[in-house]
Short mmCIF file of C-alpha atoms in Angstrom, two decimals:
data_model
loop_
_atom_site.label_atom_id
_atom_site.label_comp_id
_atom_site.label_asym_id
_atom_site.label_seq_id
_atom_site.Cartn_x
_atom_site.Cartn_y
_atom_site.Cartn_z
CA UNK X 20 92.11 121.00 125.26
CA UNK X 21 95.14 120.32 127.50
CA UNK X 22 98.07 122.35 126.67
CA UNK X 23 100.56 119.62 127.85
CA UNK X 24 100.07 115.91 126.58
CA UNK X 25 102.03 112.58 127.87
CA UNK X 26 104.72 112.25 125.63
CA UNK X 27 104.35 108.03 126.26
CA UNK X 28 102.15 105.83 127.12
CA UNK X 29 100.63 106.86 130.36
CA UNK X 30 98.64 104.78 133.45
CA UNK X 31 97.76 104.56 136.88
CA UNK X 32 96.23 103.09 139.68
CA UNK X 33 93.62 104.84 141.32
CA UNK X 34 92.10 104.48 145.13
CA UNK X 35 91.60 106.72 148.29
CA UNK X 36 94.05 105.62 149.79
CA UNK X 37 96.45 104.98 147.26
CA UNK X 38 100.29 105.29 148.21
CA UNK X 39 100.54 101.58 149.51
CA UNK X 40 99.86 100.54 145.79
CA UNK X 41 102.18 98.21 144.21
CA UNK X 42 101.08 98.98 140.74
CA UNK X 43 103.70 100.78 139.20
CA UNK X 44 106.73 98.30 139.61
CA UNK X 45 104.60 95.58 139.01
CA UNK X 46 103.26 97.50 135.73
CA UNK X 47 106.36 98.87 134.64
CA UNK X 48 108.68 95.61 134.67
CA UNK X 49 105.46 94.09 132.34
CA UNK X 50 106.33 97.32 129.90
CA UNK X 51 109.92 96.52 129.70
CA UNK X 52 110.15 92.61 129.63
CA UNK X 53 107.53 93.30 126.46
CA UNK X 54 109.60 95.99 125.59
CA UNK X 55 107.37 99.05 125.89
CA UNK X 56 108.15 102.45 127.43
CA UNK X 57 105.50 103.41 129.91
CA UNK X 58 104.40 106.29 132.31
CA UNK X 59 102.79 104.01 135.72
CA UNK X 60 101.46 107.02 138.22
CA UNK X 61 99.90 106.97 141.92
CA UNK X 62 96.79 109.58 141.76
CA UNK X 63 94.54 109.79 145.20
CA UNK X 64 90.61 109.76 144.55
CA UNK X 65 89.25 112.89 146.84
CA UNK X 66 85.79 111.56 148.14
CA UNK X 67 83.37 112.38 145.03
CA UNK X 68 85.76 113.32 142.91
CA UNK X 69 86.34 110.69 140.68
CA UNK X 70 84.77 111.04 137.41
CA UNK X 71 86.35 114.56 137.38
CA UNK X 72 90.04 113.12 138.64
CA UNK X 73 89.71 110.82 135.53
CA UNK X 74 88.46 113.36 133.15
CA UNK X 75 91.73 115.51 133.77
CA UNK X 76 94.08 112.42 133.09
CA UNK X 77 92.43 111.53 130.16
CA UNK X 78 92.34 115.00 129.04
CA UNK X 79 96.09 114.83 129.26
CA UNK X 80 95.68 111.46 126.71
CA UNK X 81 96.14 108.92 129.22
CA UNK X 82 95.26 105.03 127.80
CA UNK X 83 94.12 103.67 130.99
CA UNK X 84 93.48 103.10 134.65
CA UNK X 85 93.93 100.26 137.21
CA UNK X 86 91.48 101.06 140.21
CA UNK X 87 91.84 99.93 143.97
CA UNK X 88 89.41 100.79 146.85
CA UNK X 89 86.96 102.26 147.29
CA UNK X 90 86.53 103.41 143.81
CA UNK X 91 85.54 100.09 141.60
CA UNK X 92 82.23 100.79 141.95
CA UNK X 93 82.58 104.24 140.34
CA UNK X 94 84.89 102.99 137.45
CA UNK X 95 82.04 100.42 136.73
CA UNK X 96 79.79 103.69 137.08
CA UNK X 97 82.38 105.83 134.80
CA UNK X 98 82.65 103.49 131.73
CA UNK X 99 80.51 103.47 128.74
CA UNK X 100 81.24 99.77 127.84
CA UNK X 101 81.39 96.88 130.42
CA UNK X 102 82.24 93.83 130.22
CA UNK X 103 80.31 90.67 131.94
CA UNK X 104 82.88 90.42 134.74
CA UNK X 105 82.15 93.83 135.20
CA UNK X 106 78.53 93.70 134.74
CA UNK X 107 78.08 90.71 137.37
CA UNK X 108 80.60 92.38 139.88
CA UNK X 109 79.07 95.96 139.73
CA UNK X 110 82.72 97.07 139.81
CA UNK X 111 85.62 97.45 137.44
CA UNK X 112 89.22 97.25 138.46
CA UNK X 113 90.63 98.23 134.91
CA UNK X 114 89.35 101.09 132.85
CA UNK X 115 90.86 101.07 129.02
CA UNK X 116 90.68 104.75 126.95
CA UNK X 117 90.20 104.37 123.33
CA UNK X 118 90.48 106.97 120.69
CA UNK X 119 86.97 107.11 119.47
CA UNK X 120 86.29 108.12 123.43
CA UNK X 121 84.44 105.02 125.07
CA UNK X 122 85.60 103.60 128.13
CA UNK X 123 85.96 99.97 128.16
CA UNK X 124 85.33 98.64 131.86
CA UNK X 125 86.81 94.71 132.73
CA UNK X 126 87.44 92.99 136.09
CA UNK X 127 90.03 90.88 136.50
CA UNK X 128 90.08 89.75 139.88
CA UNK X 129 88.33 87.07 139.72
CA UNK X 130 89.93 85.26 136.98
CA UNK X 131 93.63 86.43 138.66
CA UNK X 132 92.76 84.41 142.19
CA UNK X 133 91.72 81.40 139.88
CA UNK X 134 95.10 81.86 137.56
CA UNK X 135 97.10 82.14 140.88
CA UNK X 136 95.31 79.09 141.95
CA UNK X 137 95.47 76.84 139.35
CA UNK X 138 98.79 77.54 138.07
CA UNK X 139 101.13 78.95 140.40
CA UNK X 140 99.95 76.81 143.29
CA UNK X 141 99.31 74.06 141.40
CA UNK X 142 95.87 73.37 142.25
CA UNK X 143 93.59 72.15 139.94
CA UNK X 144 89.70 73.02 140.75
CA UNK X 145 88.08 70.46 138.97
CA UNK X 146 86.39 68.46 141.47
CA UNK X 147 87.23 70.25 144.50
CA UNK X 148 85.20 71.25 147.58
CA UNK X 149 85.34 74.89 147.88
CA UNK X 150 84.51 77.14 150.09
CA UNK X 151 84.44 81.28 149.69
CA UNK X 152 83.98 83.30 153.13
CA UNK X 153 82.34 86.50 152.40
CA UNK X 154 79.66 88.19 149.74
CA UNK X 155 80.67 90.58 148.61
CA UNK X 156 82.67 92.29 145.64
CA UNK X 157 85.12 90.21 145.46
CA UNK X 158 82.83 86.72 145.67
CA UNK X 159 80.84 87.99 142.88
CA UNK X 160 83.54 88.65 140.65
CA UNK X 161 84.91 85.34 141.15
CA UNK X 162 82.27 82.67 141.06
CA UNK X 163 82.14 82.95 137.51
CA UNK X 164 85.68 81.69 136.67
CA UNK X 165 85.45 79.59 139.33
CA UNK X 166 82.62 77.76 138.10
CA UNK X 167 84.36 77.12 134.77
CA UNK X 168 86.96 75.27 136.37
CA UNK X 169 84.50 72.62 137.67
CA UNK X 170 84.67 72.28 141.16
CA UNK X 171 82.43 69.47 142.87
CA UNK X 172 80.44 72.17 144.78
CA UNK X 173 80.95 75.85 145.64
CA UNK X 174 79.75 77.25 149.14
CA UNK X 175 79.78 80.63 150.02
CA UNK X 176 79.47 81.71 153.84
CA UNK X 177 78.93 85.15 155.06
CA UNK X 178 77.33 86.53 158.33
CA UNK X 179 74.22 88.35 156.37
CA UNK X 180 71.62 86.30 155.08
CA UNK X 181 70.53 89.45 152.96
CA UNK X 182 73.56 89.62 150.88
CA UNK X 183 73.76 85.84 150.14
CA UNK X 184 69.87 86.17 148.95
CA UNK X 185 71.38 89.24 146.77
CA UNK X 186 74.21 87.09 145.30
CA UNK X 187 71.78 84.21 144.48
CA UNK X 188 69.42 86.45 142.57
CA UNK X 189 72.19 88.02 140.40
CA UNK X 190 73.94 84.75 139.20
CA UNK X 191 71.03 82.78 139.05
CA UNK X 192 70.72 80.58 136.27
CA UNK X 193 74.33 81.40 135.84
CA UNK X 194 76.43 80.05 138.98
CA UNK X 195 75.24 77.01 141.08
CA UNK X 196 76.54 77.34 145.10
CA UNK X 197 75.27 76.73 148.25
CA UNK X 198 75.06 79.07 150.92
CA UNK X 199 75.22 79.41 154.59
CA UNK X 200 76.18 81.60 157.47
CA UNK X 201 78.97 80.82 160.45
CA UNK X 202 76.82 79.06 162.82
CA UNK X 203 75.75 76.71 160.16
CA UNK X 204 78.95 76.16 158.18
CA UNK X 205 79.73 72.67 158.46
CA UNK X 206 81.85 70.10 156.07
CA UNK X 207 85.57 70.03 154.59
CA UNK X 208 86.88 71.53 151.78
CA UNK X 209 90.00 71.46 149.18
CA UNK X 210 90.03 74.76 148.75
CA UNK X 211 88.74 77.70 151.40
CA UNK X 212 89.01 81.47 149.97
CA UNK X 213 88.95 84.69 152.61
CA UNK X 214 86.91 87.29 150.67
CA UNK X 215 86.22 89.33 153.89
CA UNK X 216 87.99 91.97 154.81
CA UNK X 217 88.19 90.46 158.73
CA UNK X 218 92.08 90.07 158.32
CA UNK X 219 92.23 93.98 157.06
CA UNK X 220 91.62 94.52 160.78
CA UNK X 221 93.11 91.64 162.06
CA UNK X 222 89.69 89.95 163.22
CA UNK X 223 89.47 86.05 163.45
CA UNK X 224 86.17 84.31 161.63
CA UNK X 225 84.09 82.11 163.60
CA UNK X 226 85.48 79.11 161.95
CA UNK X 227 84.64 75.12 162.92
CA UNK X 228 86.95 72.78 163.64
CA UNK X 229 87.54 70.36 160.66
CA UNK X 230 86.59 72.65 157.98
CA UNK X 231 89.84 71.91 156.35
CA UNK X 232 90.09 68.34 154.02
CA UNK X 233 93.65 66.79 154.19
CA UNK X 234 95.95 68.34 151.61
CA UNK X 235 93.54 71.61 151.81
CA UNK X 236 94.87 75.00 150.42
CA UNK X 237 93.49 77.98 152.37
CA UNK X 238 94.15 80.68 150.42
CA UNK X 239 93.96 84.30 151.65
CA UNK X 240 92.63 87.34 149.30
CA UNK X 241 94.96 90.34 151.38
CA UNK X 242 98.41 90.51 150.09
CA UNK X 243 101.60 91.35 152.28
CA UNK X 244 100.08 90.77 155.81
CA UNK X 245 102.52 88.05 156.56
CA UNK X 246 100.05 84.91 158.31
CA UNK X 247 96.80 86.54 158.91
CA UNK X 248 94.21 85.60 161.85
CA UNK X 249 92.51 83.72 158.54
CA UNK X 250 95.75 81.70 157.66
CA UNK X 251 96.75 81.13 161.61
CA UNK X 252 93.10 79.59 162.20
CA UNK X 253 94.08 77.39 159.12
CA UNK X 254 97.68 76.17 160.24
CA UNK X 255 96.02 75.41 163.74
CA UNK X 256 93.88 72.83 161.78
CA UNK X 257 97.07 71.60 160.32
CA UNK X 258 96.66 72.90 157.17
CA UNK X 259 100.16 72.89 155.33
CA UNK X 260 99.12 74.91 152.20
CA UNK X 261 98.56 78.68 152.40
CA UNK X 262 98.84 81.47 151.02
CA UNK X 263 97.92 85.08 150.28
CA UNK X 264 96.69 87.37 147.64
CA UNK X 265 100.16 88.80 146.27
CA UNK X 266 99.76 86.46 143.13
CA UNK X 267 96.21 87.13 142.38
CA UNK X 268 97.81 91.22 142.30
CA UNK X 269 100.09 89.67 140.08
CA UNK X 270 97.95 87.96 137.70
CA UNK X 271 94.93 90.30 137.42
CA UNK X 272 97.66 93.05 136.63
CA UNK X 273 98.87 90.67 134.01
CA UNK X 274 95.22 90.43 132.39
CA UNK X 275 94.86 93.87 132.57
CA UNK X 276 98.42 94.60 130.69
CA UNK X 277 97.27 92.39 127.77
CA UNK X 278 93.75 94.29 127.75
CA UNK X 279 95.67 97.23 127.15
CA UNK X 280 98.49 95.94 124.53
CA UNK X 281 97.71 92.31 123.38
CA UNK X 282 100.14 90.66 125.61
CA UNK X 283 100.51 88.57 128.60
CA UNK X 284 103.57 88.91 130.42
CA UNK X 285 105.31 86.64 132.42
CA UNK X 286 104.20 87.03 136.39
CA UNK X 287 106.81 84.74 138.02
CA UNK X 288 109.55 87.50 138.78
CA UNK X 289 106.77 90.22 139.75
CA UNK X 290 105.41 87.51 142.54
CA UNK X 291 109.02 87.12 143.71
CA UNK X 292 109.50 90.98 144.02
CA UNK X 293 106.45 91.85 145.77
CA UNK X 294 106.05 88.12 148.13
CA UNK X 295 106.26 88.75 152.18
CA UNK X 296 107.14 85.43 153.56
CA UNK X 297 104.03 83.97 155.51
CA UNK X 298 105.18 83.86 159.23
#
């Protein structure tokens, strides 16, 4: 047993690396605007250690964790109750600590891109083209919310044939999209989602002309990169809407706040805090 205990309620955001994390601003002005006092903490992941990096905080009667790369995968691993989003995304960004000791595993980034989406952009979905680049993590845990807006098709493109036969097997009879890779992407759509991690390393995607419809939103998953190679390729088209990620970070943190305490707190002053202009 732990000789010293958090005297509050205590969190934090887990990753390898973690120090560019914006999760403890963003997580502490949701505690005070709901009027909670909160500990938010940075703790780095050493390479196999974390099941025995979260043992110690919750040792110390921590309530819950927010995980970032590379560790969603072992907080899916970690918990002893998952939910679907979870389940279908083999990876769990928020890890809730109950007294009874199970660990209740959710994903939220899925249903944070659509929120961003839908309501700060003002976007509906329903009968939309759309079009996801990438399949992986992030596709998975998204198609599902993204099918329950509607859209008029979903296409996912990614340069491995493997992993789109993967993703088709584990959401079938769940999620209806088409598939294809770069030399074969063809067609416009409302809608275009980066789920690669090509603008991480400032790569461009072997993208077709006219892939963008008139009035398109191209909408890019990395947050605070300013206009990345993704977002350039899609103001080159003449596309007038993008943006990035920073209010999907905003909105998934959201969902995970009310997992923990029953509450969903405003986003709109968070996403002005933490926005980089795009240019």
């Amino acid at each position: 047993k732990a000789f010293f205990m958090f005297a509050i309620d205590t969190y934090a955001v887990l990753g390898n690396p973690v120090a560019h994390s914006k999760s403890p601003p963003i997580y502490l002005s949701f505690a005070q605007a709901a009027g909670y006092e909160i500990n938010y903490l940075k703790l780095f992941v050493p390479t196999g250690e974390f099941a025995s990096t979260v043992d110690k905080f919750r040792a110390l009667g921590a309530k819950g964790i927010n995980i970032t790369l590379p560790c969603k995968g072992d907080a899916y691993h970690y918990a002893t109750v998952r939910s679907e989003a979870a389940e279908i995304s083999q990876a769990s960004n928020c890890l809730k600590f109950t007294a009874d000791g199970v660990v209740h595993a959710e994903n939220f980034d899925g249903v944070g891109l659509i929120r961003d989406i839908v309501h700060n952009h003002h976007t509906p979905l329903t009968g939309k083209r759309v079009l996801i680049l990438g399949a992986g993590g992030a596709t998975r845990g998204l198609l599902m919310p993204l099918q329950a807006e509607q859209p008029a098709s979903i296409t996912v493109c990614n340069r491995d044939q493997s992993r789109l036969m993967a993703l088709h097997e584990l959401l079938k009879n769940k999620v209806a999209f088409d598939s294809c890779d770069y030399p074969h992407l063809k067609g416009e759509y409302d809608v275009v989602m980066n789920a690669t991690s090509a603008s991480l390393s400032q790569v461009a995607l072997p993208l077709p002309d006219k892939l963008f419809a008139k009035d398109a939103l191209a909408y890019e998953l990395v947050y605070g990169k300013g206009l990345t190679p993704f977002l350039k390729q899609a103001q080159a088209q003449g596309v007038k809407r993008v943006a990035d990620g920073v209010g999907m970070l905003a909105e998934q943190a959201a969902e995970a706040f009310h997992f923990w305490y029953g509450q969903r707190p405003p986003t709109q002053e968070v996403i002005r805090m933490l926005t980089v202009p795009l240019r």
